[in-house]
PDB file of C-alpha atoms and ligand atoms in Angstrom:
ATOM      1  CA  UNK A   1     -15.199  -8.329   3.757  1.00 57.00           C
ATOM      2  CA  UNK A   2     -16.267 -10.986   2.299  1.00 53.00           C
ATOM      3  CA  UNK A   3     -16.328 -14.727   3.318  1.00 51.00           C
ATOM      4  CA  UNK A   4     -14.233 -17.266   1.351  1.00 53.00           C
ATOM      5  CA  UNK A   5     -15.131 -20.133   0.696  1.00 52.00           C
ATOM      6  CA  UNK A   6     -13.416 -22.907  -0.812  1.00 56.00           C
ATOM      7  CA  UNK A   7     -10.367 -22.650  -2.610  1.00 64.00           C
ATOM      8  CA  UNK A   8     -11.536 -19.256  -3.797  1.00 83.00           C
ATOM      9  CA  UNK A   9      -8.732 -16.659  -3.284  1.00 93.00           C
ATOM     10  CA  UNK A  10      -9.350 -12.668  -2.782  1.00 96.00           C
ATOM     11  CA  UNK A  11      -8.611 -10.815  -5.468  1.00 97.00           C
ATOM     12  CA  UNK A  12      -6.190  -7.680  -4.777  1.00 98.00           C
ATOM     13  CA  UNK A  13      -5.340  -4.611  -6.390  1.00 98.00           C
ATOM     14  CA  UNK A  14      -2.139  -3.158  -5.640  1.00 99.00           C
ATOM     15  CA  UNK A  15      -1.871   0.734  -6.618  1.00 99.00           C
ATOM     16  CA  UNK A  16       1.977   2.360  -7.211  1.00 98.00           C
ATOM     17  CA  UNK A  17       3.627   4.950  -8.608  1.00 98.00           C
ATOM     18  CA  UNK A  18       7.157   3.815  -8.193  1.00 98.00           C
ATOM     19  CA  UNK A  19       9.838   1.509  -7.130  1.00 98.00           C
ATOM     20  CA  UNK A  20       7.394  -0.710  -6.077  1.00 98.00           C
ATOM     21  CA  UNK A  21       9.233  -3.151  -3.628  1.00 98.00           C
ATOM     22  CA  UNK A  22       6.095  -3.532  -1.537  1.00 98.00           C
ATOM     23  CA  UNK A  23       4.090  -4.464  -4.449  1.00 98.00           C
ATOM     24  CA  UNK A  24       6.995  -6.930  -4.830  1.00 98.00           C
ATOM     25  CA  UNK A  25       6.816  -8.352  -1.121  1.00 98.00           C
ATOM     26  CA  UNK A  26       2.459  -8.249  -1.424  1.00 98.00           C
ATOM     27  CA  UNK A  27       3.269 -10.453  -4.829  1.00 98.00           C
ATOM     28  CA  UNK A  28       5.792 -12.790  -3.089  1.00 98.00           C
ATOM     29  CA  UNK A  29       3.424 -13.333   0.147  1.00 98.00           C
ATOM     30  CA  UNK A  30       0.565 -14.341  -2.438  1.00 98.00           C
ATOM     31  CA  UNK A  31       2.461 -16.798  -4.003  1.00 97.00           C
ATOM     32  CA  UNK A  32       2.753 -18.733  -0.701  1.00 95.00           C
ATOM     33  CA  UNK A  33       0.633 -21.964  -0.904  1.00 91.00           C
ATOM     34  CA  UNK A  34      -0.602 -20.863   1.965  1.00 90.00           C
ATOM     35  CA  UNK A  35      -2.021 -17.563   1.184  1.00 94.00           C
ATOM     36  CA  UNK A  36      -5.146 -16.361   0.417  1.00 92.00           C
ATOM     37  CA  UNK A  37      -4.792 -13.317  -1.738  1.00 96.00           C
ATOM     38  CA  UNK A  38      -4.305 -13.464  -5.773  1.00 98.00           C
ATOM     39  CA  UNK A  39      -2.526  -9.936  -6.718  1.00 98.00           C
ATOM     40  CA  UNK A  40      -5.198  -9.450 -10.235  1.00 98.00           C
ATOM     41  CA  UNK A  41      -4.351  -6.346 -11.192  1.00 98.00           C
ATOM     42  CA  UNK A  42      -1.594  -3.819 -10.470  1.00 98.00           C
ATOM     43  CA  UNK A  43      -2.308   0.011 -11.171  1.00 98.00           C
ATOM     44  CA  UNK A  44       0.063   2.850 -11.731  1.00 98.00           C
ATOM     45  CA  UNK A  45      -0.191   6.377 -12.890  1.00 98.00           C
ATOM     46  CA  UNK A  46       3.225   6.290 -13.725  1.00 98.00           C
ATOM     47  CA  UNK A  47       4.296   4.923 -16.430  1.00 98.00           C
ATOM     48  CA  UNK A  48       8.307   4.816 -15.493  1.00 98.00           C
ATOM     49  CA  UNK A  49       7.339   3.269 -12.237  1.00 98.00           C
ATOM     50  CA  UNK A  50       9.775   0.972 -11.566  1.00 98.00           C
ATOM     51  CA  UNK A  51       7.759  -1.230  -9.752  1.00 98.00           C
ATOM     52  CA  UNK A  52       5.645  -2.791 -13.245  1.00 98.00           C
ATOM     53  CA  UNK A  53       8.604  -5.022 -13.660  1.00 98.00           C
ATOM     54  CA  UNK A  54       7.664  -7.238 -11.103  1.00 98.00           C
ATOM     55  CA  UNK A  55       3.865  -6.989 -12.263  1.00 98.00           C
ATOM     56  CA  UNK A  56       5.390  -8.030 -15.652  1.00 98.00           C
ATOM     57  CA  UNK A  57       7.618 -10.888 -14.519  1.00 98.00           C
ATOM     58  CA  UNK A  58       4.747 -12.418 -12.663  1.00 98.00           C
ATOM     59  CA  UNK A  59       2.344 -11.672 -15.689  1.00 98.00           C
ATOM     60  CA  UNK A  60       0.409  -9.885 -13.640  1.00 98.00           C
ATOM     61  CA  UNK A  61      -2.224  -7.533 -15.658  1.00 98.00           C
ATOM     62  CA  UNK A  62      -0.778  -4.001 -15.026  1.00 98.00           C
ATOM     63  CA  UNK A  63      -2.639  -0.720 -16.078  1.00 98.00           C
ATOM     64  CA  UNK A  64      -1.357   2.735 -16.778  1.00 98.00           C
ATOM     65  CA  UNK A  65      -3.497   6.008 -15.640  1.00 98.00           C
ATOM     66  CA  UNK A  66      -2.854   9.019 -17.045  1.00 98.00           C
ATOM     67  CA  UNK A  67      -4.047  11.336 -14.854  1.00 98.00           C
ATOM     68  CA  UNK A  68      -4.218  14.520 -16.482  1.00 98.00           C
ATOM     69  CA  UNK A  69      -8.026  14.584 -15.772  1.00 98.00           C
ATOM     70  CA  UNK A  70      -8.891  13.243 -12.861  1.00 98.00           C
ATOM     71  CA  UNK A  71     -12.413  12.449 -12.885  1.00 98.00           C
ATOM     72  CA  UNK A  72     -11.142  10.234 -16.299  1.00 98.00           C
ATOM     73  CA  UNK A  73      -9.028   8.378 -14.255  1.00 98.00           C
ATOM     74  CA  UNK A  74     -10.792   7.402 -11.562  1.00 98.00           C
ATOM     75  CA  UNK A  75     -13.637   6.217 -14.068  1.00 98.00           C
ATOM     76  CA  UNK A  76     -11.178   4.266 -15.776  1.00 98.00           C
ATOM     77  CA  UNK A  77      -9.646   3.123 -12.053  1.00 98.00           C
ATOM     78  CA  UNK A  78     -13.228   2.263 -10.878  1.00 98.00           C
ATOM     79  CA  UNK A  79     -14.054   0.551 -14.583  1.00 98.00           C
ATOM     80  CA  UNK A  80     -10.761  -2.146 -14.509  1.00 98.00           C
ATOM     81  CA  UNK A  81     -11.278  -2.398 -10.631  1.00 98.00           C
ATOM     82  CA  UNK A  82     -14.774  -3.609 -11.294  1.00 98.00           C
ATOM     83  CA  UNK A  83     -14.187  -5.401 -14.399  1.00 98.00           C
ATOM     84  CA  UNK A  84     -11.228  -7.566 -12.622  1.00 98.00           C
ATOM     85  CA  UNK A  85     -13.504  -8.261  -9.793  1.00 98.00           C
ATOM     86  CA  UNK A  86     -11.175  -6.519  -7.279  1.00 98.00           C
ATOM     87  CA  UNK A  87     -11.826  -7.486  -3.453  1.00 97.00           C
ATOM     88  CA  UNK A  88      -9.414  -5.465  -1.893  1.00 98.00           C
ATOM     89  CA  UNK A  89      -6.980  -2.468  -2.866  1.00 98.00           C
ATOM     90  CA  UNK A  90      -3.362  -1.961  -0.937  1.00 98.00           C
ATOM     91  CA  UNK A  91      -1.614   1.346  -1.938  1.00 98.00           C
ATOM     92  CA  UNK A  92       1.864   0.725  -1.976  1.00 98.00           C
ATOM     93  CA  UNK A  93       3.329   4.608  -2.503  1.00 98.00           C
ATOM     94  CA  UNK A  94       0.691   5.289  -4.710  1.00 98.00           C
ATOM     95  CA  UNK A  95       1.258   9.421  -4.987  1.00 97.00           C
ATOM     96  CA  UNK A  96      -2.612  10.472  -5.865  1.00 98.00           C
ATOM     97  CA  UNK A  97      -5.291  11.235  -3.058  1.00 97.00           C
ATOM     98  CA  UNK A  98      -8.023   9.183  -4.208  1.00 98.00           C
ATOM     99  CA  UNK A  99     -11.412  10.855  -4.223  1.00 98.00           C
ATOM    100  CA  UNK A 100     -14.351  10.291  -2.096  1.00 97.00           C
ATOM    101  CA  UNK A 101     -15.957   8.542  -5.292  1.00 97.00           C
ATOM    102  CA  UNK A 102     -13.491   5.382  -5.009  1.00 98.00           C
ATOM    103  CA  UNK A 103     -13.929   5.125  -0.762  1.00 98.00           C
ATOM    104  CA  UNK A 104     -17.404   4.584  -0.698  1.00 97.00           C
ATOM    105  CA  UNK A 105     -17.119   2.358  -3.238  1.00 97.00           C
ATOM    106  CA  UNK A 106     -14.376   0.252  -1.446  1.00 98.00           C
ATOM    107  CA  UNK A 107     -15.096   1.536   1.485  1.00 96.00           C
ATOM    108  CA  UNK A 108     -12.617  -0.331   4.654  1.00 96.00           C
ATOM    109  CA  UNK A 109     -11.829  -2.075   1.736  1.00 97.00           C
ATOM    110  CA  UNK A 110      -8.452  -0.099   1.153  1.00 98.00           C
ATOM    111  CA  UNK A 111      -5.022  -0.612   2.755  1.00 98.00           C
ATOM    112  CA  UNK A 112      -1.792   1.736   2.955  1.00 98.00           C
ATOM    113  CA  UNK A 113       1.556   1.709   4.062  1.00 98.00           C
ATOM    114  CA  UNK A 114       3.450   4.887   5.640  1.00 98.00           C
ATOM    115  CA  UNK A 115       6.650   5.256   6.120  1.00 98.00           C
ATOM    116  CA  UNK A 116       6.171   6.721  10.208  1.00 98.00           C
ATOM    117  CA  UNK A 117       4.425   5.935  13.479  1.00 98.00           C
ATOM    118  CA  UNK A 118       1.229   7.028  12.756  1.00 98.00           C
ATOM    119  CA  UNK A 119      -0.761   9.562  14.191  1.00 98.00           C
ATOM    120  CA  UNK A 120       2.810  10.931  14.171  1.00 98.00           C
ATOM    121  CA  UNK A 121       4.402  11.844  10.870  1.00 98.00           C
ATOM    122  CA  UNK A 122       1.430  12.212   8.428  1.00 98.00           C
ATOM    123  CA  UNK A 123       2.287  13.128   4.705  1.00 97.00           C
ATOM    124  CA  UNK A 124       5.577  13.634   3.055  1.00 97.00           C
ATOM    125  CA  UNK A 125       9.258  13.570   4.294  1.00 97.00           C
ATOM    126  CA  UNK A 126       8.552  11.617   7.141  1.00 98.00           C
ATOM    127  CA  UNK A 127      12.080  10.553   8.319  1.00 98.00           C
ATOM    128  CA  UNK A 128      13.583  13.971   7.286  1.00 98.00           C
ATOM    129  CA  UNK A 129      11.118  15.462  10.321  1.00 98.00           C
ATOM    130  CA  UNK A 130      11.831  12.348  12.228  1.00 98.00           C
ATOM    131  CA  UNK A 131      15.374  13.385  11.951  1.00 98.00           C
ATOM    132  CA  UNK A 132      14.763  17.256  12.751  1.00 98.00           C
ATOM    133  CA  UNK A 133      12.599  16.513  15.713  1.00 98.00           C
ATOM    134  CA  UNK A 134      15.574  13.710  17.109  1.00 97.00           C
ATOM    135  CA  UNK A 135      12.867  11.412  17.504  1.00 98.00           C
ATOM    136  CA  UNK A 136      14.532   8.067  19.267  1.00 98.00           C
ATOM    137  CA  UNK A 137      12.287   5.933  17.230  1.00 98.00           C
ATOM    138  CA  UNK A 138      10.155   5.701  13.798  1.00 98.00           C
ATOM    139  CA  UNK A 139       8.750   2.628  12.090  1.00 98.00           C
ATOM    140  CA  UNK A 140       6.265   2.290   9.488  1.00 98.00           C
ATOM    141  CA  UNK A 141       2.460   1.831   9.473  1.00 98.00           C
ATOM    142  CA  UNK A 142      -0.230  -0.221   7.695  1.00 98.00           C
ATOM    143  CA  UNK A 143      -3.916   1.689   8.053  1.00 98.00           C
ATOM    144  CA  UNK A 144      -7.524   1.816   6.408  1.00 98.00           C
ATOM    145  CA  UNK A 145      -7.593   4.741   4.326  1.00 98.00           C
ATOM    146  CA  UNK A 146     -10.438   7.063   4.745  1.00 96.00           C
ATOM    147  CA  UNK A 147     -11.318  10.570   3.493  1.00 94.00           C
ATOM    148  CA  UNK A 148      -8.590  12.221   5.628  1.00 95.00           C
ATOM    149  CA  UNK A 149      -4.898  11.813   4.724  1.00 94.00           C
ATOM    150  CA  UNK A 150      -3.207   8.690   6.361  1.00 95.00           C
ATOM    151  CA  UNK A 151      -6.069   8.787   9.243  1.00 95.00           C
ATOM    152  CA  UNK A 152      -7.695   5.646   8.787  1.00 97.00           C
ATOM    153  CA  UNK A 153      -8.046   2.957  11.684  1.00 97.00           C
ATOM    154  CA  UNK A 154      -4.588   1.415  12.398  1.00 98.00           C
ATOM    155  CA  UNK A 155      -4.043  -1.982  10.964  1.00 98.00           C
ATOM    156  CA  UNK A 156      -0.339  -3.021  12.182  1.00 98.00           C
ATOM    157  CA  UNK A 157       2.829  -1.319  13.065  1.00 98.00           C
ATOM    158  CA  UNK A 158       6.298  -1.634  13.548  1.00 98.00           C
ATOM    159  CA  UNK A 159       8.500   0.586  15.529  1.00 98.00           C
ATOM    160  CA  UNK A 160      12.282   0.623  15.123  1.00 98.00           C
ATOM    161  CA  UNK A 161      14.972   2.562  17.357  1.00 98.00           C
ATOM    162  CA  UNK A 162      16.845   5.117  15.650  1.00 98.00           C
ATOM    163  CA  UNK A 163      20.631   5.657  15.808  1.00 97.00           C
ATOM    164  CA  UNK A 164      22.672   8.837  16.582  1.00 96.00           C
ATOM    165  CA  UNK A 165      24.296   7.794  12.934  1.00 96.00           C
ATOM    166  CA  UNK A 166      21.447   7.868  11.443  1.00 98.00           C
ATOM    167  CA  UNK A 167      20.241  10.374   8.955  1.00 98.00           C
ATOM    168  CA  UNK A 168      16.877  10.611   6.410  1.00 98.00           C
ATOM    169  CA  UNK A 169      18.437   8.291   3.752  1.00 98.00           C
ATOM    170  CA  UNK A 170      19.684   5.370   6.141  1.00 98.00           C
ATOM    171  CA  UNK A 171      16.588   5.589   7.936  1.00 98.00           C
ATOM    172  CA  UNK A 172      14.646   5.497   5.012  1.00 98.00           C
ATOM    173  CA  UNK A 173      16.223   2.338   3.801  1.00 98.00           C
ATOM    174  CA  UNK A 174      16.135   0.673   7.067  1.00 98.00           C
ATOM    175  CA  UNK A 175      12.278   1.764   6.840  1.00 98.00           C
ATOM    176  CA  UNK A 176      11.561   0.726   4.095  1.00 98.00           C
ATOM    177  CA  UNK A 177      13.040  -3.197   5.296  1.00 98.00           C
ATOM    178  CA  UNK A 178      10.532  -3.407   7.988  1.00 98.00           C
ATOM    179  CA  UNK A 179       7.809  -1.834   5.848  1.00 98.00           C
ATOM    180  CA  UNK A 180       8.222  -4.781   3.230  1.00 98.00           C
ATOM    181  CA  UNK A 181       8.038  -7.099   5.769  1.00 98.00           C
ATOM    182  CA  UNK A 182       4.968  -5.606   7.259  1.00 98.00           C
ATOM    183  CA  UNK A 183       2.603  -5.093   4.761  1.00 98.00           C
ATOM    184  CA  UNK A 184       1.971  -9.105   3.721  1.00 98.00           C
ATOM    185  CA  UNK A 185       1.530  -9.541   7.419  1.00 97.00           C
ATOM    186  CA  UNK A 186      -1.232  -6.571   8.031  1.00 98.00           C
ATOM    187  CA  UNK A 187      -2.767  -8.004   5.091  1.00 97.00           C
ATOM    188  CA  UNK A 188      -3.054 -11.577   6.608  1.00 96.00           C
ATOM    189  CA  UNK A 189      -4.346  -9.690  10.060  1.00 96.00           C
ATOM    190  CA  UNK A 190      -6.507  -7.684   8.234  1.00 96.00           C
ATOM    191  CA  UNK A 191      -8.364 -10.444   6.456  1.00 94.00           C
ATOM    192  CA  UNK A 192      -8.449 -12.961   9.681  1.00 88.00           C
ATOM    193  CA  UNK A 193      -9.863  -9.720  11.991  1.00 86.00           C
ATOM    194  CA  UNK A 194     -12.313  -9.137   8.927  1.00 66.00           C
ATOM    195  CA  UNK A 195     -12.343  -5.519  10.147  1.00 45.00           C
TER     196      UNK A 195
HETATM  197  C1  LIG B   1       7.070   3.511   1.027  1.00 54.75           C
HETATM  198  O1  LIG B   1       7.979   4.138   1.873  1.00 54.75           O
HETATM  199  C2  LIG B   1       5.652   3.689   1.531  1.00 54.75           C
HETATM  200  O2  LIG B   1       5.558   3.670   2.916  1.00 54.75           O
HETATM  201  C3  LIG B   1       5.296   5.051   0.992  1.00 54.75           C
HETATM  202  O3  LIG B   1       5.877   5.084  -0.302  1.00 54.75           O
HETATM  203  C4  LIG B   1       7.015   4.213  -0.327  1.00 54.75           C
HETATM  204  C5  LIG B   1       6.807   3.221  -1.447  1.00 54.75           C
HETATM  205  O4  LIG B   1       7.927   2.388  -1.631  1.00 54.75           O
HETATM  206  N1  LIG B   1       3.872   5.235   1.009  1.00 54.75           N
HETATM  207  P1  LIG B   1       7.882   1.195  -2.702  1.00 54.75           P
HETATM  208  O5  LIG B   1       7.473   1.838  -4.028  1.00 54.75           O
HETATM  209  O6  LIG B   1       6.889   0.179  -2.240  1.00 54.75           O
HETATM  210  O7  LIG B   1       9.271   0.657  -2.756  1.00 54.75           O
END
């Protein structure tokens, strides 16, 4: 990554598809005098996501993929990502696999956030197989992406117990907390370790 110097903040692209309340955390960390990350540009290919209000309210450029085609989209993707001088991309439950194209371009230059203790839990429906397998804890993870699905080197975790009460929806909230909490801080460790 890198160096800054100066007052000169990194530029970061945030990527959803949804609710977006960890694009909403990565906003409010950036706004800390303190912090050294500018959210430029937030991408979606959905264009219901939830989640563009809070690019909106902090008039924060926002673009809509349609990705019907997509070798289109990642041109456009690769196009805005270029043309706002991104730095650094965190996927906040961004639902597309990105294409070999876009990691060597930013290659260990892309974040995500998963809702499980990586290695464990790859993919989809993570606390409902949490939950089948009585697993007595789960948490969330923050990782480099790379070409295989949530693979990449482990940035920062957080591990949470799990109650007998529990079930996939409470869990996912609770989750979802820690996750919000997590990613502004694996961001901060990510850019001090300058991995
Ligand atoms: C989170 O659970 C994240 O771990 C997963 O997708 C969900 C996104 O939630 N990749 P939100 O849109 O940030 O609220």
């Amino acid at each position: 990554m890198e160096k800054l110097n100066g007052n000169k903040k990194l530029r970061v692209s945030v990527f959803i598809s949804g609710r977006g309340t960890n694009l909403k955390s990565l906003i409010n960390f950036s706004k800390n005098k303190s912090s050294t990350i500018k959210i430029s540009l937030v991408i979606s290919n959905n264009k219901k996501a939830k989640g563009l209000v809070f690019a909106k309210k902090n008039k924060i450029r926002f673009l809509i993929i349609n990705y019907n085609n997509k070798k289109v989209a990642e041109n456009k993707i690769l196009l805005y990502l270029n043309k706002n001088k991104i730095d650094l991309i965190c996927l906040a439950g961004f639902m597309k696999i990105l294409t070999k194209r876009v990691l060597n371009r930013y290659k260990n230059k892309i974040l995500n956030i998963h809702p499980s203790l990586l290695p464990k839990y790859k993919g989809l429906n993570t606390h409902k197989r949490v939950i089948v397998n009585k697993e007595k804890f789960t948490g969330c993870t923050v990782h480099l992406v790379n070409t295989k699905l949530d693979s990449g080197k482990i940035i920062l975790q957080k591990k949470i117990r799990i109650f007998k009460k529990d079930n996939a929806k409470t869990l996912e909230k609770r989750v979802l907390k820690i996750e919000n909490q997590l990613y502004p801080k694996a961001v901060k460790k990510f850019l001090f370790a300058n991995f």
